[in-house]
CSV table of N, CA, C and O in Angstrom, one decimal:
chain,number,residue,atom,x,y,z
A,1321,MET,N,-50.4,-13.1,-2.0
A,1321,MET,CA,-49.5,-12.2,-2.6
A,1321,MET,C,-49.1,-11.1,-1.6
A,1321,MET,O,-49.8,-10.7,-0.8
A,1322,MET,N,-47.8,-10.7,-1.7
A,1322,MET,CA,-47.3,-9.7,-0.8
A,1322,MET,C,-47.9,-8.3,-1.0
A,1322,MET,O,-48.2,-8.0,-2.2
A,1323,PHE,N,-47.9,-7.5,0.0
A,1323,PHE,CA,-48.4,-6.2,-0.1
A,1323,PHE,C,-47.3,-5.3,-0.6
A,1323,PHE,O,-46.2,-5.2,0.0
A,1324,ASN,N,-47.4,-4.7,-1.8
A,1324,ASN,CA,-46.4,-3.9,-2.4
A,1324,ASN,C,-46.7,-2.4,-2.2
A,1324,ASN,O,-47.5,-1.9,-2.9
A,1325,ILE,N,-45.9,-1.7,-1.4
A,1325,ILE,CA,-46.2,-0.4,-1.0
A,1325,ILE,C,-45.8,0.6,-2.1
A,1325,ILE,O,-46.4,1.7,-2.2
A,1326,PHE,N,-44.8,0.3,-3.0
A,1326,PHE,CA,-44.4,1.2,-4.0
A,1326,PHE,C,-44.9,0.8,-5.4
A,1326,PHE,O,-44.6,1.5,-6.4
A,1327,ASN,N,-45.8,-0.1,-5.5
A,1327,ASN,CA,-46.4,-0.6,-6.8
A,1327,ASN,C,-45.3,-0.9,-7.8
A,1327,ASN,O,-45.4,-0.5,-9.0
A,1328,ILE,N,-44.2,-1.5,-7.4
A,1328,ILE,CA,-43.2,-1.9,-8.3
A,1328,ILE,C,-43.5,-3.4,-8.8
A,1328,ILE,O,-43.9,-4.2,-8.0
A,1329,LYS,N,-43.2,-3.6,-10.1
A,1329,LYS,CA,-43.4,-4.9,-10.6
A,1329,LYS,C,-42.4,-5.9,-9.9
A,1329,LYS,O,-41.2,-5.6,-9.8
A,1330,LEU,N,-42.9,-7.0,-9.5
A,1330,LEU,CA,-42.0,-8.0,-8.8
A,1330,LEU,C,-41.1,-8.8,-9.8
A,1330,LEU,O,-40.2,-9.4,-9.4
A,1331,ASN,N,-41.5,-8.7,-11.1
A,1331,ASN,CA,-40.7,-9.5,-12.0
A,1331,ASN,C,-39.9,-8.7,-13.0
A,1331,ASN,O,-39.8,-8.9,-14.2
A,1332,LYS,N,-39.3,-7.6,-12.5
A,1332,LYS,CA,-38.5,-6.7,-13.4
A,1332,LYS,C,-37.2,-7.5,-13.7
A,1332,LYS,O,-36.7,-8.2,-13.0
A,1333,LYS,N,-36.7,-7.2,-14.9
A,1333,LYS,CA,-35.6,-8.0,-15.5
A,1333,LYS,C,-34.3,-7.2,-15.6
A,1333,LYS,O,-33.3,-7.8,-15.9
A,1334,GLY,N,-34.2,-5.9,-15.3
A,1334,GLY,CA,-33.0,-5.2,-15.4
A,1334,GLY,C,-32.9,-4.1,-14.4
A,1334,GLY,O,-33.7,-4.0,-13.5
A,1335,PHE,N,-31.8,-3.3,-14.5
A,1335,PHE,CA,-31.6,-2.2,-13.6
A,1335,PHE,C,-32.1,-0.9,-14.1
A,1335,PHE,O,-32.1,-0.7,-15.3
A,1336,THR,N,-32.6,-0.1,-13.3
A,1336,THR,CA,-33.0,1.2,-13.7
A,1336,THR,C,-31.8,2.1,-13.8
A,1336,THR,O,-30.7,1.8,-13.3
A,1337,LEU,N,-32.0,3.2,-14.5
A,1337,LEU,CA,-30.9,4.2,-14.7
A,1337,LEU,C,-30.4,4.7,-13.3
A,1337,LEU,O,-29.2,4.9,-13.1
A,1338,MET,N,-31.3,5.0,-12.4
A,1338,MET,CA,-31.0,5.5,-11.1
A,1338,MET,C,-30.2,4.5,-10.3
A,1338,MET,O,-29.2,4.8,-9.6
A,1339,GLU,N,-30.5,3.2,-10.4
A,1339,GLU,CA,-29.7,2.2,-9.7
A,1339,GLU,C,-28.3,2.1,-10.2
A,1339,GLU,O,-27.3,2.0,-9.5
A,1340,LEU,N,-28.1,2.2,-11.5
A,1340,LEU,CA,-26.8,2.2,-12.1
A,1340,LEU,C,-26.0,3.5,-11.7
A,1340,LEU,O,-24.8,3.3,-11.4
A,1341,VAL,N,-26.6,4.6,-11.7
A,1341,VAL,CA,-25.9,5.9,-11.3
A,1341,VAL,C,-25.5,5.8,-9.8
A,1341,VAL,O,-24.4,6.1,-9.5
A,1342,VAL,N,-26.4,5.3,-9.0
A,1342,VAL,CA,-26.0,5.1,-7.5
A,1342,VAL,C,-24.9,4.1,-7.3
A,1342,VAL,O,-24.0,4.4,-6.6
A,1343,SER,N,-25.0,3.0,-8.0
A,1343,SER,CA,-23.9,2.0,-7.8
A,1343,SER,C,-22.6,2.5,-8.4
A,1343,SER,O,-21.5,2.3,-7.8
A,1344,THR,N,-22.6,3.3,-9.5
A,1344,THR,CA,-21.4,3.8,-10.0
A,1344,THR,C,-20.8,4.9,-9.0
A,1344,THR,O,-19.6,4.9,-8.8
A,1345,ALA,N,-21.7,5.7,-8.4
A,1345,ALA,CA,-21.2,6.7,-7.5
A,1345,ALA,C,-20.6,6.0,-6.2
A,1345,ALA,O,-19.5,6.4,-5.7
A,1346,ILE,N,-21.2,4.9,-5.8
A,1346,ILE,CA,-20.6,4.2,-4.6
A,1346,ILE,C,-19.2,3.6,-5.0
A,1346,ILE,O,-18.3,3.7,-4.2
A,1347,MET,N,-19.1,3.0,-6.1
A,1347,MET,CA,-17.8,2.4,-6.5
A,1347,MET,C,-16.8,3.5,-6.7
A,1347,MET,O,-15.6,3.3,-6.4
A,1348,GLY,N,-17.2,4.7,-7.3
A,1348,GLY,CA,-16.2,5.8,-7.4
A,1348,GLY,C,-15.7,6.3,-6.1
A,1348,GLY,O,-14.6,6.6,-5.9
A,1349,THR,N,-16.7,6.4,-5.1
A,1349,THR,CA,-16.3,6.8,-3.8
A,1349,THR,C,-15.3,5.8,-3.1
A,1349,THR,O,-14.3,6.2,-2.5
A,1350,LEU,N,-15.6,4.6,-3.2
A,1350,LEU,CA,-14.7,3.6,-2.7
A,1350,LEU,C,-13.3,3.6,-3.3
A,1350,LEU,O,-12.3,3.5,-2.6
A,1351,ALA,N,-13.3,3.8,-4.6
A,1351,ALA,CA,-12.0,3.9,-5.3
A,1351,ALA,C,-11.2,5.2,-4.9
A,1351,ALA,O,-10.0,5.2,-4.7
A,1352,ALA,N,-12.0,6.3,-4.7
A,1352,ALA,CA,-11.3,7.5,-4.2
A,1352,ALA,C,-10.7,7.4,-2.9
A,1352,ALA,O,-9.7,8.1,-2.6
A,1353,PHE,N,-11.3,6.6,-2.0
A,1353,PHE,CA,-10.7,6.4,-0.7
A,1353,PHE,C,-9.6,5.3,-0.7
A,1353,PHE,O,-8.6,5.4,0.1
A,1354,SER,N,-9.7,4.3,-1.5
A,1354,SER,CA,-8.7,3.2,-1.5
A,1354,SER,C,-7.4,3.5,-2.2
A,1354,SER,O,-6.4,3.0,-1.8
A,1355,ILE,N,-7.5,4.2,-3.3
A,1355,ILE,CA,-6.3,4.4,-4.2
A,1355,ILE,C,-5.2,5.2,-3.4
A,1355,ILE,O,-4.0,4.8,-3.4
A,1356,PRO,N,-5.5,6.3,-2.7
A,1356,PRO,CA,-4.4,7.0,-2.0
A,1356,PRO,C,-3.9,6.1,-0.8
A,1356,PRO,O,-2.7,6.2,-0.6
A,1357,ALA,N,-4.7,5.3,-0.2
A,1357,ALA,CA,-4.2,4.4,0.8
A,1357,ALA,C,-3.2,3.4,0.3
A,1357,ALA,O,-2.2,3.1,0.9
A,1358,MET,N,-3.5,2.9,-0.9
A,1358,MET,CA,-2.6,1.9,-1.6
A,1358,MET,C,-1.3,2.6,-2.0
A,1358,MET,O,-0.2,2.0,-1.8
A,1359,LEU,N,-1.4,3.8,-2.5
A,1359,LEU,CA,-0.1,4.5,-2.9
A,1359,LEU,C,0.7,4.8,-1.7
A,1359,LEU,O,2.0,4.7,-1.7
A,1360,GLU,N,0.1,5.2,-0.6
A,1360,GLU,CA,0.9,5.5,0.7
A,1360,GLU,C,1.6,4.2,1.2
A,1360,GLU,O,2.7,4.3,1.6
A,1361,THR,N,0.9,3.1,1.1
A,1361,THR,CA,1.4,1.8,1.5
A,1361,THR,C,2.6,1.4,0.6
A,1361,THR,O,3.7,1.0,1.1
A,1362,GLN,N,2.5,1.7,-0.7
A,1362,GLN,CA,3.5,1.3,-1.6
A,1362,GLN,C,4.7,2.2,-1.3
A,1362,GLN,O,5.9,1.8,-1.4
A,1363,GLN,N,4.5,3.5,-1.1
A,1363,GLN,CA,5.6,4.4,-0.8
A,1363,GLN,C,6.4,4.0,0.5
A,1363,GLN,O,7.6,4.0,0.6
A,1364,SER,N,5.6,3.6,1.5
A,1364,SER,CA,6.2,3.2,2.8
A,1364,SER,C,7.0,1.9,2.5
A,1364,SER,O,8.1,1.8,3.1
A,1365,ALA,N,6.5,1.0,1.7
A,1365,ALA,CA,7.3,-0.2,1.4
A,1365,ALA,C,8.6,0.1,0.7
A,1365,ALA,O,9.6,-0.5,0.9
A,1366,ASN,N,8.5,1.0,-0.3
A,1366,ASN,CA,9.7,1.4,-1.0
A,1366,ASN,C,10.8,2.0,-0.1
A,1366,ASN,O,12.0,1.8,-0.2
A,1367,LYS,N,10.3,2.8,0.9
A,1367,LYS,CA,11.2,3.5,1.8
A,1367,LYS,C,11.9,2.4,2.7
A,1367,LYS,O,13.1,2.4,2.9
A,1368,SER,N,11.1,1.4,3.1
A,1368,SER,CA,11.6,0.4,4.0
A,1368,SER,C,12.6,-0.5,3.2
A,1368,SER,O,13.7,-0.9,3.7
A,1369,LYS,N,12.3,-0.7,1.9
A,1369,LYS,CA,13.2,-1.5,1.1
A,1369,LYS,C,14.5,-0.8,0.9
A,1369,LYS,O,15.6,-1.4,0.9
A,1370,THR,N,14.5,0.5,0.7
A,1370,THR,CA,15.7,1.3,0.5
A,1370,THR,C,16.5,1.3,1.7
A,1370,THR,O,17.8,1.1,1.6
A,1371,ILE,N,15.9,1.5,2.9
A,1371,ILE,CA,16.7,1.4,4.2
A,1371,ILE,C,17.3,0.1,4.3
A,1371,ILE,O,18.5,0.0,4.7
A,1372,ASP,N,16.6,-1.0,4.0
A,1372,ASP,CA,17.2,-2.3,4.1
A,1372,ASP,C,18.4,-2.5,3.2
A,1372,ASP,O,19.4,-3.1,3.6
A,1373,ASN,N,18.3,-2.0,2.0
A,1373,ASN,CA,19.4,-2.1,1.0
A,1373,ASN,C,20.6,-1.3,1.5
A,1373,ASN,O,21.7,-1.8,1.4
A,1374,ILE,N,20.4,-0.1,2.1
A,1374,ILE,CA,21.5,0.6,2.6
A,1374,ILE,C,22.2,-0.1,3.8
A,1374,ILE,O,23.4,-0.1,3.9
A,1375,ASN,N,21.4,-0.7,4.6
A,1375,ASN,CA,21.9,-1.5,5.7
A,1375,ASN,C,22.8,-2.7,5.2
A,1375,ASN,O,23.8,-3.0,5.8
A,1376,ILE,N,22.3,-3.4,4.2
A,1376,ILE,CA,23.0,-4.5,3.6
A,1376,ILE,C,24.3,-4.0,3.0
A,1376,ILE,O,25.4,-4.7,3.2
A,1377,ILE,N,24.3,-2.9,2.3
A,1377,ILE,CA,25.5,-2.3,1.7
A,1377,ILE,C,26.5,-2.0,2.8
A,1377,ILE,O,27.7,-2.3,2.7
A,1378,GLY,N,26.0,-1.3,3.9
A,1378,GLY,CA,26.9,-1.0,5.0
A,1378,GLY,C,27.5,-2.2,5.7
A,1378,GLY,O,28.7,-2.2,6.0
A,1379,SER,N,26.7,-3.2,5.9
A,1379,SER,CA,27.2,-4.4,6.5
A,1379,SER,C,28.3,-5.1,5.6
A,1379,SER,O,29.3,-5.7,6.1
A,1380,SER,N,28.0,-5.1,4.3
A,1380,SER,CA,29.0,-5.7,3.4
A,1380,SER,C,30.3,-5.0,3.4
A,1380,SER,O,31.4,-5.6,3.3
A,1381,ILE,N,30.3,-3.6,3.5
A,1381,ILE,CA,31.5,-2.9,3.5
A,1381,ILE,C,32.3,-3.2,4.8
A,1381,ILE,O,33.5,-3.4,4.7
A,1382,ILE,N,31.6,-3.3,5.9
A,1382,ILE,CA,32.2,-3.6,7.2
A,1382,ILE,C,32.8,-5.0,7.1
A,1382,ILE,O,34.0,-5.2,7.5
A,1383,ASN,N,32.1,-6.0,6.6
A,1383,ASN,CA,32.6,-7.3,6.5
A,1383,ASN,C,33.8,-7.4,5.6
A,1383,ASN,O,34.7,-8.1,5.9
A,1384,LYS,N,33.7,-6.7,4.5
A,1384,LYS,CA,34.9,-6.8,3.6
A,1384,LYS,C,36.1,-6.1,4.2
A,1384,LYS,O,37.2,-6.6,4.1
A,1385,TYR,N,35.9,-5.0,5.0
A,1385,TYR,CA,37.0,-4.4,5.6
A,1385,TYR,C,37.6,-5.3,6.7
A,1385,TYR,O,38.8,-5.3,6.9
A,1386,MET,N,36.7,-6.0,7.4
A,1386,MET,CA,37.2,-6.9,8.5
A,1386,MET,C,38.0,-8.1,7.8
A,1386,MET,O,38.9,-8.6,8.5
A,1387,GLU,N,37.7,-8.4,6.6
A,1387,GLU,CA,38.4,-9.5,5.9
A,1387,GLU,C,39.8,-9.0,5.5
A,1387,GLU,O,40.8,-9.7,5.7
A,1388,VAL,N,39.9,-7.8,5.1
A,1388,VAL,CA,41.1,-7.2,4.6
A,1388,VAL,C,42.0,-6.8,5.8
A,1388,VAL,O,43.2,-7.1,5.8
A,1389,ALA,N,41.4,-6.2,6.8
A,1389,ALA,CA,42.2,-5.7,8.0
A,1389,ALA,C,41.6,-6.3,9.3
A,1389,ALA,O,40.8,-5.6,9.9
A,1390,PRO,N,41.8,-7.5,9.6
A,1390,PRO,CA,41.2,-8.2,10.7
A,1390,PRO,C,41.5,-7.6,12.1
A,1390,PRO,O,40.8,-7.8,13.0
A,1391,ASN,N,42.6,-6.8,12.2
A,1391,ASN,CA,42.9,-6.3,13.5
A,1391,ASN,C,42.1,-5.1,13.9
A,1391,ASN,O,42.2,-4.7,15.0
A,1392,GLY,N,41.3,-4.6,13.0
A,1392,GLY,CA,40.3,-3.5,13.4
A,1392,GLY,C,40.9,-2.1,13.3
A,1392,GLY,O,40.3,-1.2,13.7
A,1393,SER,N,42.1,-2.0,12.7
A,1393,SER,CA,42.7,-0.6,12.6
A,1393,SER,C,41.9,0.2,11.6
A,1393,SER,O,41.6,-0.2,10.5
A,1394,GLY,N,41.5,1.4,12.0
A,1394,GLY,CA,40.7,2.3,11.2
A,1394,GLY,C,39.3,1.9,11.0
A,1394,GLY,O,38.6,2.5,10.2
A,1395,LEU,N,38.8,0.9,11.7
A,1395,LEU,CA,37.4,0.5,11.6
A,1395,LEU,C,36.4,1.6,12.1
A,1395,LEU,O,35.3,1.6,11.7
A,1396,SER,N,36.9,2.4,13.0
A,1396,SER,CA,36.0,3.4,13.6
A,1396,SER,C,35.5,4.4,12.6
A,1396,SER,O,34.4,4.9,12.7
A,1397,ALA,N,36.2,4.6,11.5
A,1397,ALA,CA,35.7,5.5,10.4
A,1397,ALA,C,34.5,4.8,9.7
A,1397,ALA,O,33.6,5.5,9.2
A,1398,ILE,N,34.5,3.5,9.6
A,1398,ILE,CA,33.3,2.9,8.9
A,1398,ILE,C,32.2,2.6,9.9
A,1398,ILE,O,31.1,2.6,9.6
A,1399,ALA,N,32.5,2.3,11.2
A,1399,ALA,CA,31.6,1.8,12.1
A,1399,ALA,C,30.6,2.9,12.6
A,1399,ALA,O,29.7,2.7,13.3
A,1400,VAL,N,30.7,4.1,12.0
A,1400,VAL,CA,29.8,5.2,12.4
A,1400,VAL,C,28.6,5.1,11.5
A,1400,VAL,O,27.9,6.1,11.3
A,1401,PHE,N,28.3,4.0,10.9
A,1401,PHE,CA,27.2,3.8,10.0
A,1401,PHE,C,25.9,3.9,10.8
A,1401,PHE,O,25.6,3.2,11.7
A,1402,ASN,N,25.1,4.9,10.3
A,1402,ASN,CA,23.8,5.2,11.0
A,1402,ASN,C,22.7,4.5,10.3
A,1402,ASN,O,22.5,4.7,9.1
A,1403,THR,N,21.9,3.6,11.0
A,1403,THR,CA,20.8,2.9,10.4
A,1403,THR,C,19.5,3.6,10.7
A,1403,THR,O,18.4,3.2,10.2
A,1404,ASP,N,19.4,4.7,11.4
A,1404,ASP,CA,18.2,5.4,11.7
A,1404,ASP,C,17.9,6.4,10.7
A,1404,ASP,O,18.4,7.6,10.9
A,1405,LEU,N,17.3,6.1,9.6
A,1405,LEU,CA,17.0,7.1,8.5
A,1405,LEU,C,15.6,7.6,8.5
A,1405,LEU,O,15.2,8.1,7.5
A,1406,SER,N,14.9,7.4,9.6
A,1406,SER,CA,13.5,7.9,9.6
A,1406,SER,C,13.4,9.4,9.8
A,1406,SER,O,13.6,10.2,9.3
């Protein structure tokens, strides 16, 4: 038989209250660290998606204008489209 330094029964069948409190505290701490990181990632993804949508709209406007006026007259007013929104 093994030497048991804490005199704990080796055939216990459940968790003690202290074990449950500690495990709950650990899970709460992990959640407290992970939830803000997930929200920040989601916000960054939404910003990137918005910038992509603006770029698509701008490209569509330029393409439609080039369809209507293929000689490029007045295109300089539209071509000042800035994609650096950071």
